[in-house]
């Protein structure tokens, strides 16, 4: 079975615009700004893991961005960052779908496709919904803390880190310790 690092998109791989200290998804391809350290972190993780991006994109339903634009952004990131796969949920909270984080539908789809051992996999996110999804799926979770004005995940359910790169280093250390 495969080991995977699931990663959120906005705020983890690319800069997320903030309004009133809350993060939002970018809406234009031209706004992509890969966060410092992401390329190096991915290089570290790729030695032992597949990397799969999972992202909530409710602005498609809200008609604030076209689905084709989100797919263009996601495909660019998949190629540029050498991600193994990408899953996106385009629903809003009202839909009660199974894919929108904190539900684990995207992780379960990836598990089936890639034969993933979720208990030996990791998740890196910057919102409580990311961490809750990882916890429900049985992953080890890393919370990139930007001190947004919203509920923070319990420190019992995740490691708090300052960046994707720091999470990658910590995951690498965990793997080394488990292999000794």
Tab-separated table of C-alpha atoms in Angstrom:
chain	number	residue	atom	x	y	z
A	1	UNK	CA	0.000	0.000	0.000
A	2	UNK	CA	1.083	3.546	-0.782
A	3	UNK	CA	1.987	6.251	1.708
A	4	UNK	CA	0.764	9.706	0.746
A	5	UNK	CA	1.053	13.298	1.866
A	6	UNK	CA	-2.253	15.056	1.223
A	7	UNK	CA	-1.871	18.814	0.830
A	8	UNK	CA	-4.347	21.655	0.755
A	9	UNK	CA	-3.930	24.266	-1.997
A	10	UNK	CA	-4.579	27.860	-0.907
A	11	UNK	CA	-2.464	28.824	2.088
A	12	UNK	CA	-0.349	25.665	1.964
A	13	UNK	CA	1.078	25.438	-1.566
A	14	UNK	CA	0.137	28.902	-2.851
A	15	UNK	CA	-0.481	32.225	-1.166
A	16	UNK	CA	-4.088	32.769	-0.152
A	17	UNK	CA	-5.515	36.285	-0.229
A	18	UNK	CA	-6.828	37.361	3.176
A	19	UNK	CA	-9.831	39.555	3.910
A	20	UNK	CA	-10.453	40.465	7.558
A	21	UNK	CA	-7.714	37.953	8.460
A	22	UNK	CA	-9.569	35.059	6.827
A	23	UNK	CA	-8.121	33.158	3.855
A	24	UNK	CA	-9.749	32.892	0.437
A	25	UNK	CA	-8.957	31.011	-2.749
A	26	UNK	CA	-7.343	32.757	-5.649
A	27	UNK	CA	-9.710	33.309	-8.562
A	28	UNK	CA	-7.301	33.984	-11.415
A	29	UNK	CA	-4.458	31.919	-12.824
A	30	UNK	CA	-2.267	35.036	-12.862
A	31	UNK	CA	-2.533	35.263	-9.053
A	32	UNK	CA	-0.649	31.998	-8.422
A	33	UNK	CA	2.259	32.597	-6.065
A	34	UNK	CA	3.939	29.436	-4.828
A	35	UNK	CA	4.880	29.852	-1.168
A	36	UNK	CA	8.578	29.994	-0.340
A	37	UNK	CA	9.921	26.569	0.610
A	38	UNK	CA	7.180	24.564	-1.112
A	39	UNK	CA	9.395	23.325	-3.963
A	40	UNK	CA	12.105	22.246	-1.503
A	41	UNK	CA	9.527	20.596	0.768
A	42	UNK	CA	8.030	18.634	-2.093
A	43	UNK	CA	11.473	17.454	-3.133
A	44	UNK	CA	12.036	16.116	0.408
A	45	UNK	CA	8.637	14.391	0.548
A	46	UNK	CA	8.820	12.876	-2.956
A	47	UNK	CA	11.606	10.551	-1.761
A	48	UNK	CA	9.120	8.559	0.337
A	49	UNK	CA	5.612	9.604	-0.648
A	50	UNK	CA	3.102	10.293	-3.347
A	51	UNK	CA	1.749	13.845	-3.003
A	52	UNK	CA	-1.936	14.505	-3.596
A	53	UNK	CA	-3.616	17.896	-3.449
A	54	UNK	CA	-7.134	18.069	-1.986
A	55	UNK	CA	-8.918	21.404	-2.174
A	56	UNK	CA	-12.336	22.878	-1.419
A	57	UNK	CA	-13.309	25.368	-4.144
A	58	UNK	CA	-16.843	26.551	-3.277
A	59	UNK	CA	-16.386	29.799	-5.232
A	60	UNK	CA	-17.243	27.790	-8.357
A	61	UNK	CA	-20.741	27.133	-7.005
A	62	UNK	CA	-20.917	30.720	-5.729
A	63	UNK	CA	-20.168	31.858	-9.305
A	64	UNK	CA	-17.152	33.898	-8.201
A	65	UNK	CA	-14.828	31.855	-10.425
A	66	UNK	CA	-15.346	29.536	-13.373
A	67	UNK	CA	-14.610	25.839	-12.947
A	68	UNK	CA	-12.329	25.946	-15.988
A	69	UNK	CA	-10.170	28.588	-14.248
A	70	UNK	CA	-9.869	26.464	-11.091
A	71	UNK	CA	-8.953	23.433	-13.203
A	72	UNK	CA	-6.331	25.514	-15.039
A	73	UNK	CA	-4.788	26.562	-11.694
A	74	UNK	CA	-4.895	23.003	-10.349
A	75	UNK	CA	-3.403	21.478	-13.512
A	76	UNK	CA	-0.608	24.042	-13.499
A	77	UNK	CA	0.204	23.204	-9.871
A	78	UNK	CA	0.063	19.470	-10.607
A	79	UNK	CA	2.645	19.868	-13.372
A	80	UNK	CA	4.790	22.568	-11.757
A	81	UNK	CA	4.991	20.874	-8.355
A	82	UNK	CA	5.011	17.319	-9.766
A	83	UNK	CA	1.948	16.342	-7.733
A	84	UNK	CA	0.710	12.799	-8.254
A	85	UNK	CA	-2.944	13.757	-8.291
A	86	UNK	CA	-5.457	16.510	-7.565
A	87	UNK	CA	-8.962	16.332	-6.103
A	88	UNK	CA	-11.266	19.335	-5.867
A	89	UNK	CA	-14.693	19.799	-4.302
A	90	UNK	CA	-16.756	22.518	-5.992
A	91	UNK	CA	-19.685	22.310	-3.575
A	92	UNK	CA	-20.718	24.766	-0.872
A	93	UNK	CA	-21.783	23.925	2.695
A	94	UNK	CA	-25.456	23.720	1.674
A	95	UNK	CA	-24.839	20.697	-0.568
A	96	UNK	CA	-24.070	18.199	2.192
A	97	UNK	CA	-21.753	16.358	-0.206
A	98	UNK	CA	-19.236	13.725	0.879
A	99	UNK	CA	-16.229	15.429	-0.685
A	100	UNK	CA	-16.109	18.861	1.000
A	101	UNK	CA	-13.588	18.896	3.833
A	102	UNK	CA	-13.943	18.182	6.737
A	103	UNK	CA	-15.664	15.163	5.149
A	104	UNK	CA	-13.255	12.627	3.740
A	105	UNK	CA	-14.689	11.836	0.324
A	106	UNK	CA	-11.671	13.167	-1.596
A	107	UNK	CA	-9.300	11.137	0.592
A	108	UNK	CA	-11.375	7.985	0.103
A	109	UNK	CA	-11.426	8.451	-3.681
A	110	UNK	CA	-7.640	8.829	-3.632
A	111	UNK	CA	-7.307	5.809	-1.327
A	112	UNK	CA	-9.212	3.641	-3.785
A	113	UNK	CA	-7.356	4.896	-6.880
A	114	UNK	CA	-3.847	4.842	-5.389
A	115	UNK	CA	-4.171	1.935	-2.906
A	116	UNK	CA	-3.284	4.235	0.006
A	117	UNK	CA	-2.664	3.274	3.600
A	118	UNK	CA	-4.303	6.278	5.302
A	119	UNK	CA	-2.859	5.362	8.722
A	120	UNK	CA	0.662	5.737	7.315
A	121	UNK	CA	-0.176	8.926	5.422
A	122	UNK	CA	-0.011	12.599	6.335
A	123	UNK	CA	-2.085	15.699	5.695
A	124	UNK	CA	-0.888	19.322	5.622
A	125	UNK	CA	-3.515	22.056	5.855
A	126	UNK	CA	-4.105	25.586	7.103
A	127	UNK	CA	-7.760	25.348	8.200
A	128	UNK	CA	-9.560	23.328	10.856
A	129	UNK	CA	-11.567	21.588	8.127
A	130	UNK	CA	-8.338	20.197	6.639
A	131	UNK	CA	-7.185	18.811	9.971
A	132	UNK	CA	-10.601	17.341	10.797
A	133	UNK	CA	-10.628	15.511	7.460
A	134	UNK	CA	-7.169	14.120	8.110
A	135	UNK	CA	-8.128	13.075	11.633
A	136	UNK	CA	-11.317	11.319	10.447
A	137	UNK	CA	-9.298	9.476	7.787
A	138	UNK	CA	-6.639	8.374	10.292
A	139	UNK	CA	-3.774	10.459	8.885
A	140	UNK	CA	-1.074	12.257	10.871
A	141	UNK	CA	-1.838	15.960	10.484
A	142	UNK	CA	0.150	19.177	10.224
A	143	UNK	CA	-1.488	22.553	10.693
A	144	UNK	CA	0.211	25.541	9.050
A	145	UNK	CA	-0.764	28.240	11.523
A	146	UNK	CA	-1.300	31.703	10.045
A	147	UNK	CA	-3.351	32.887	13.044
A	148	UNK	CA	-6.479	33.383	10.958
A	149	UNK	CA	-9.512	34.776	12.788
A	150	UNK	CA	-11.261	31.419	12.991
A	151	UNK	CA	-11.401	28.331	15.183
A	152	UNK	CA	-8.066	26.552	15.449
A	153	UNK	CA	-7.765	22.766	15.485
A	154	UNK	CA	-6.925	20.998	18.715
A	155	UNK	CA	-3.203	20.515	19.241
A	156	UNK	CA	-4.057	16.909	20.116
A	157	UNK	CA	-5.144	16.307	16.518
A	158	UNK	CA	-2.136	17.804	14.729
A	159	UNK	CA	1.354	19.237	14.814
A	160	UNK	CA	1.447	23.029	14.552
A	161	UNK	CA	4.033	24.292	12.039
A	162	UNK	CA	4.930	27.637	10.482
A	163	UNK	CA	5.125	26.455	6.864
A	164	UNK	CA	4.763	23.599	4.400
A	165	UNK	CA	8.554	23.299	4.387
A	166	UNK	CA	8.642	22.861	8.189
A	167	UNK	CA	5.955	20.177	7.908
A	168	UNK	CA	8.007	18.383	5.243
A	169	UNK	CA	11.093	18.396	7.478
A	170	UNK	CA	9.091	17.053	10.429
A	171	UNK	CA	7.481	14.313	8.309
A	172	UNK	CA	10.927	13.327	7.015
A	173	UNK	CA	12.188	13.128	10.613
A	174	UNK	CA	9.209	10.994	11.678
A	175	UNK	CA	9.866	8.603	8.773
A	176	UNK	CA	13.569	8.343	9.618
A	177	UNK	CA	12.770	7.632	13.293
A	178	UNK	CA	10.235	4.947	12.335
A	179	UNK	CA	12.735	3.254	10.031
A	180	UNK	CA	15.493	3.063	12.661
